[in-house]
Coordinates of C-alpha atoms in Angstrom, one line a residue:
M24 CA -9.3 10.8 -9.4
L25 CA -5.3 10.5 -10.0
D26 CA -3.7 7.3 -9.3
I27 CA -1.0 8.4 -6.9
V28 CA -0.2 8.1 -3.4
V29 CA 0.7 11.3 -1.5
K30 CA 2.8 11.0 1.7
T31 CA 3.3 14.1 3.9
E32 CA 6.0 14.8 6.4
N33 CA 3.7 14.6 9.3
W34 CA 3.1 10.8 8.0
E35 CA -0.4 11.0 6.4
R36 CA -0.8 8.8 3.6
H37 CA -3.2 9.8 0.8
V38 CA -4.7 7.5 -1.6
R39 CA -5.9 8.3 -5.1
V40 CA -6.6 11.9 -4.4
T41 CA -8.8 14.5 -6.7
A42 CA -6.8 17.2 -8.2
D43 CA -8.6 19.7 -5.8
E44 CA -7.3 17.6 -2.9
L45 CA -4.0 17.6 -4.3
T46 CA -4.2 21.4 -4.5
A47 CA -5.5 21.8 -1.0
L48 CA -2.0 19.7 0.3
V49 CA 0.0 21.8 -1.9
R50 CA -1.5 24.9 -0.1
R51 CA -1.0 23.6 3.1
I52 CA 2.5 22.9 3.6
G53 CA 5.0 25.1 4.8
G54 CA 4.8 25.1 8.5
D55 CA 7.2 23.3 11.3
G56 CA 6.5 19.5 10.3
D57 CA 4.5 19.6 7.4
R58 CA 6.6 21.0 4.7
F59 CA 7.2 18.8 1.8
L60 CA 4.6 16.1 -0.1
V61 CA 5.9 13.1 -2.0
L62 CA 4.0 11.4 -4.8
Q63 CA 4.5 8.5 -6.0
P64 CA 2.5 6.4 -8.9
V65 CA 0.2 3.6 -8.1
P66 CA 1.2 1.3 -8.7
D67 CA 4.7 2.2 -6.8
L68 CA 7.6 1.8 -9.2
P69 CA 11.2 1.7 -8.0
D70 CA 12.6 5.4 -8.3
V71 CA 9.7 6.9 -10.3
F72 CA 8.3 9.9 -8.1
A73 CA 7.6 13.7 -7.8
Q74 CA 8.0 15.8 -4.7
V75 CA 7.5 19.8 -3.6
W76 CA 9.4 21.3 -0.5
H77 CA 8.4 24.8 0.9
K78 CA 8.7 26.8 3.8
T79 CA 6.3 29.6 4.4
G80 CA 7.3 32.8 3.3
G81 CA 9.7 30.9 0.6
D82 CA 9.2 29.8 -2.8
Y83 CA 8.6 26.1 -3.5
T84 CA 11.2 23.4 -4.7
L85 CA 9.9 20.7 -7.1
E86 CA 11.6 17.6 -7.8
H87 CA 10.6 14.4 -10.2
R88 CA 12.7 11.3 -11.1
D89 CA 11.9 8.8 -13.8
G90 CA 13.5 5.6 -12.8
A91 CA 17.3 6.2 -13.8
A92 CA 19.8 8.7 -11.9
D93 CA 20.0 10.8 -15.1
R94 CA 16.5 11.2 -15.2
H95 CA 16.1 13.3 -11.7
F96 CA 15.3 17.0 -12.3
E97 CA 14.5 20.1 -10.1
A98 CA 12.9 23.3 -10.4
R99 CA 11.5 26.4 -8.4
A100 CA 7.8 28.1 -8.5
D101 CA 6.3 30.7 -6.6
E102 CA 2.5 29.8 -6.2
P103 CA 0.9 27.0 -5.0
E104 CA -1.6 26.7 -7.8
A105 CA 1.0 26.6 -10.3
V106 CA 3.0 23.7 -8.3
A107 CA -0.4 21.8 -7.6
A108 CA -1.2 21.9 -11.5
V109 CA 2.2 20.8 -12.5
L110 CA 2.0 17.9 -9.9
A111 CA -1.7 16.8 -11.3
G112 CA -0.1 16.9 -14.7
W113 CA 2.7 14.6 -13.7
A114 CA 0.3 12.1 -12.0
A115 CA -2.2 12.0 -14.8
R116 CA 1.0 11.6 -17.1
A117 CA -0.4 14.4 -19.1
P118 CA 1.8 15.6 -22.5
G119 CA 4.0 18.4 -21.7
W120 CA 2.8 18.5 -18.0
G121 CA 6.3 20.3 -16.9
A122 CA 6.9 22.8 -19.7
V123 CA 6.0 25.7 -17.7
L124 CA 8.8 25.2 -15.2
D125 CA 12.4 25.3 -16.0
W126 CA 13.9 21.9 -14.9
S127 CA 17.5 21.3 -14.2
P128 CA 19.0 17.8 -13.9
L129 CA 20.3 17.0 -10.6
D130 CA 23.5 15.0 -10.2
M131 CA 22.9 12.2 -7.5
G132 CA 26.4 10.9 -7.9
P133 CA 27.3 7.5 -9.0
I134 CA 25.2 4.8 -7.9
P135 CA 27.1 1.9 -6.2
E136 CA 26.5 -1.4 -7.9
V137 CA 24.7 -3.8 -5.7
P138 CA 26.9 -7.3 -5.6
P139 CA 24.8 -10.3 -6.8
L140 CA 23.0 -12.7 -3.7
S141 CA 25.7 -15.3 -2.3
L142 CA 23.0 -18.0 -1.5
A143 CA 22.2 -21.7 -1.5
D144 CA 19.9 -22.5 -4.1
H145 CA 17.6 -23.8 -1.6
E146 CA 18.0 -20.3 0.6
R147 CA 17.4 -18.4 -2.6
E148 CA 14.5 -20.4 -3.6
E149 CA 13.3 -20.3 0.0
L150 CA 13.7 -16.5 0.0
E151 CA 11.9 -15.7 -3.1
T152 CA 9.1 -17.8 -2.3
R153 CA 8.7 -16.2 1.1
V154 CA 8.6 -12.6 -0.4
R155 CA 6.3 -13.7 -3.3
E156 CA 3.8 -14.9 -0.7
E157 CA 3.7 -11.8 0.8
L158 CA 3.5 -9.6 -2.4
V159 CA 0.4 -12.0 -3.7
G160 CA -1.0 -11.0 -0.6
G161 CA -1.2 -7.3 -1.8
Y162 CA -1.0 -5.3 1.4
A163 CA 3.0 -4.8 1.6
S164 CA 5.0 -1.8 0.4
R165 CA 8.3 -2.1 -1.6
A166 CA 9.8 -0.9 1.5
Q167 CA 8.3 -3.9 3.4
L168 CA 9.2 -6.5 1.5
A169 CA 12.8 -5.5 1.1
E170 CA 12.9 -5.5 5.1
L171 CA 11.5 -8.9 5.1
A172 CA 14.1 -9.9 2.3
E173 CA 17.0 -8.6 4.6
E174 CA 15.5 -10.5 7.9
Y175 CA 14.3 -13.3 6.4
L176 CA 17.3 -15.7 6.5
V177 CA 19.2 -13.7 9.5
T178 CA 20.7 -16.2 12.0
K179 CA 23.1 -15.4 14.9
E180 CA 25.8 -16.2 12.9
R181 CA 25.2 -14.5 9.5
R182 CA 23.2 -11.8 7.9
P183 CA 23.3 -13.1 4.3
V184 CA 21.3 -10.3 2.6
S185 CA 22.3 -6.6 2.6
R186 CA 19.9 -3.9 2.7
E187 CA 20.7 -2.9 -0.7
Q188 CA 20.6 -6.5 -2.1
A189 CA 17.3 -6.8 -0.5
Q190 CA 15.7 -3.7 -1.9
A191 CA 17.1 -4.9 -5.4
L192 CA 15.3 -8.3 -4.8
A193 CA 12.0 -6.7 -3.7
D194 CA 12.0 -4.3 -6.5
R195 CA 12.5 -7.1 -9.1
L196 CA 9.5 -9.4 -7.7
W197 CA 7.5 -6.2 -7.5
L198 CA 7.9 -5.2 -11.1
Q199 CA 6.9 -8.8 -12.0
R200 CA 3.7 -8.4 -9.9
V201 CA 3.2 -5.1 -11.5
A202 CA 3.7 -6.7 -15.0
E203 CA 1.2 -9.5 -14.3
Q204 CA -1.3 -7.2 -13.3
A205 CA -1.5 -5.1 -15.7
D206 CA -3.8 -7.9 -17.6
W207 CA -6.4 -7.8 -14.9
Q208 CA -9.6 -6.6 -16.3
G209 CA -12.7 -5.1 -14.2
E210 CA -13.0 -4.9 -10.7
T211 CA -11.3 -7.8 -8.6
D212 CA -12.3 -10.0 -6.1
P213 CA -10.2 -7.8 -3.5
E214 CA -11.8 -4.7 -4.9
R215 CA -15.4 -5.8 -4.4
L216 CA -14.2 -6.6 -0.8
T217 CA -12.9 -3.5 -0.1
R218 CA -16.0 -1.6 -1.5
A219 CA -18.2 -3.6 1.1
F220 CA -15.7 -2.9 3.8
N221 CA -15.7 0.7 3.0
A222 CA -19.9 0.8 3.2
L223 CA -19.8 -1.4 6.4
E224 CA -17.4 1.4 7.8
A225 CA -19.8 3.9 6.4
S226 CA -22.8 2.2 8.3
G227 CA -21.2 2.5 11.8
L228 CA -19.1 -0.8 11.8
T229 CA -15.5 -0.9 12.2
A230 CA -14.0 -2.6 9.3
R231 CA -10.5 -3.6 8.7
E232 CA -8.3 -5.2 6.3
D233 CA -5.1 -7.2 7.1
F234 CA -5.3 -5.9 10.3
T235 CA -2.7 -7.2 13.1
C236 CA -0.9 -10.8 12.5
C237 CA -3.3 -13.1 14.5
R238 CA -6.5 -13.5 15.9
S239 CA -5.5 -12.7 19.5
C240 CA -3.9 -9.3 18.6
G241 CA -6.7 -8.6 16.1
Q242 CA -9.3 -9.0 19.3
A243 CA -7.3 -6.9 21.7
E244 CA -6.7 -4.1 19.5
I245 CA -10.0 -3.7 17.3
G246 CA -11.6 -1.9 20.2
G247 CA -9.1 1.0 19.6
E248 CA -9.7 1.5 16.1
G249 CA -13.7 2.4 15.9
G250 CA -15.2 5.9 16.4
P251 CA -17.5 7.0 19.2
G252 CA -20.1 5.6 17.1
A253 CA -18.9 2.1 15.9
R254 CA -21.5 -0.4 17.0
G255 CA -19.1 -3.3 16.2
F256 CA -16.4 -4.6 13.9
V257 CA -15.0 -6.9 11.0
Y258 CA -11.8 -7.5 10.3
F259 CA -9.1 -10.4 8.9
H260 CA -5.5 -10.5 10.0
S261 CA -2.4 -11.6 7.9
Q262 CA -2.8 -14.9 8.5
C263 CA -6.0 -14.9 6.9
T264 CA -4.7 -12.7 4.0
E265 CA -2.0 -15.3 3.4
S266 CA -4.7 -18.3 3.6
A267 CA -7.0 -16.5 0.4
A268 CA -3.6 -15.7 -1.3
A269 CA -3.3 -19.3 -1.4
G270 CA -6.8 -19.9 -2.7
H271 CA -8.6 -21.1 0.5
G272 CA -11.2 -18.3 0.9
L273 CA -11.0 -15.5 3.3
M274 CA -12.0 -15.9 7.1
L275 CA -13.6 -12.7 8.7
L276 CA -13.7 -12.2 12.5
Y277 CA -16.6 -9.8 13.6
G278 CA -18.6 -8.7 16.7
G279 CA -20.5 -6.4 18.4
F280 CA -18.8 -3.9 20.6
D281 CA -21.6 -4.4 23.5
G282 CA -20.5 -8.2 23.9
A283 CA -23.8 -9.4 23.2
T284 CA -24.8 -12.3 21.4
E285 CA -27.8 -10.8 19.7
T286 CA -25.7 -7.7 18.4
T287 CA -22.8 -10.0 17.2
A288 CA -25.6 -11.9 15.0
A289 CA -27.0 -8.8 13.7
V290 CA -23.4 -7.8 12.8
G291 CA -22.7 -11.2 11.1
R292 CA -25.7 -10.6 8.9
E293 CA -25.0 -6.9 7.9
I294 CA -21.7 -8.4 6.9
V295 CA -23.0 -11.1 4.9
A296 CA -25.9 -8.7 3.2
A297 CA -23.1 -6.1 2.1
L298 CA -20.6 -8.9 0.7
D299 CA -23.7 -10.1 -1.2
A300 CA -24.4 -6.7 -2.4
V301 CA -20.9 -6.1 -4.4
G302 CA -21.0 -9.9 -5.7
L303 CA -19.2 -12.2 -3.3
R304 CA -20.5 -15.3 -1.8
T305 CA -20.0 -16.4 1.8
E306 CA -20.5 -19.5 4.0
W307 CA -22.3 -18.9 7.3
D308 CA -24.7 -20.7 9.5
G309 CA -26.1 -17.6 11.3
D310 CA -24.1 -18.8 14.4
P311 CA -22.6 -15.9 16.0
G312 CA -19.8 -18.1 17.3
R313 CA -18.8 -18.9 14.0
A314 CA -16.6 -16.7 11.6
I315 CA -18.0 -16.0 8.1
T316 CA -15.9 -17.3 5.1
V317 CA -15.7 -15.4 2.0
T318 CA -15.5 -18.3 -1.0
P319 CA -14.9 -18.8 -3.8
L320 CA -12.4 -16.2 -4.1
D321 CA -10.3 -14.9 -6.8
W322 CA -7.2 -13.3 -4.6
R323 CA -6.0 -10.7 -7.2
R324 CA -5.1 -7.6 -5.0
R325 CA -3.6 -5.0 -7.2
L326 CA -0.4 -2.9 -5.8
I327 CA -0.6 0.0 -4.7
G328 CA 2.8 0.7 -2.8

C-alpha cells in the first residue's frame, strides 16, 4: 500500500492505494470530467502534493510540490505506465523517483503574507481549543479545520478571522498533531475500531464512523447508506466522536433494518463479538434498547487528510 490519498476530478477519494490501483487510475483519466488526479501524503502536509492532468489523445502533465513555492515543478510524459511509476515513486519517497523526467520549476508568483490574528486572548484560546477538539477527533481534513476556524467566531457584526488566517491556524495545529502522532507505536484503538467496522460491513451490516452530527440525523439517514442486502447497521455520530476524544468512551448506535427487536439484539451481539475480536472491550447488557459503549478507549486516531 502507498501512504497517499488520491483525489479525482469526479470527486472520488482513494485512500492508501496499491501501485497497481494507482496505475489503473492513471490509465483511466482523460475523458470529460475525469482528467486529473491529485495525490497527497498520509498524513496530509501543507503544500505537499503531486498531480497529473491528461486529455485523451494528448500527453500527461505532471506537477509536484514540496512545501515552499520555489519547490514546485512540472514535467511531461507520453505513456501512462511511466507516469504511474513516477507517481508511485513519489508516494513511496523512493530515492531518485523523478529522475526519468525533465522537471522545470513553476513560477507561482509572490506569496502574500498572512497578517497575524487580531483577537483578544480569550477569543484566541477559545478558537484554538475548538479547532484542537476537532483535530483530536481525527476525522476532519485540513480544509474542514480551516473552515471551522474561519466561521467559529463570526457574528452579525464581525468576521474576525480571514480565510488565509484560518488556513494558517489550521495548518499550524495540524502539523503539531502530525508531530505528536509520529511517536505512536503500533495499532491504535481507533484503528482497531475501523478494522471491526470493516469486518461488520463485510458481514452484511452498514457500519459508519463519525456519521452525521447527532442521533436524530443518524437514524434518519442510515437507511440510505446500506446496500440492498444489508441486515442492519451500526454507527456513531460526531458528538460520540467528541466524547471518545475527551476520554469518555464511545457510544455505538445500532439496529436491524426490519425494525424487529430480535434482529436488533442479534446485531448488537454481532457488534460486540467483532469488537472483542480486535481487542476492544464493551459495556452492554444485551438489551436491544440500550447503546453499546466501547470502553476503556485510548482515542488516538491518526490523521489522514
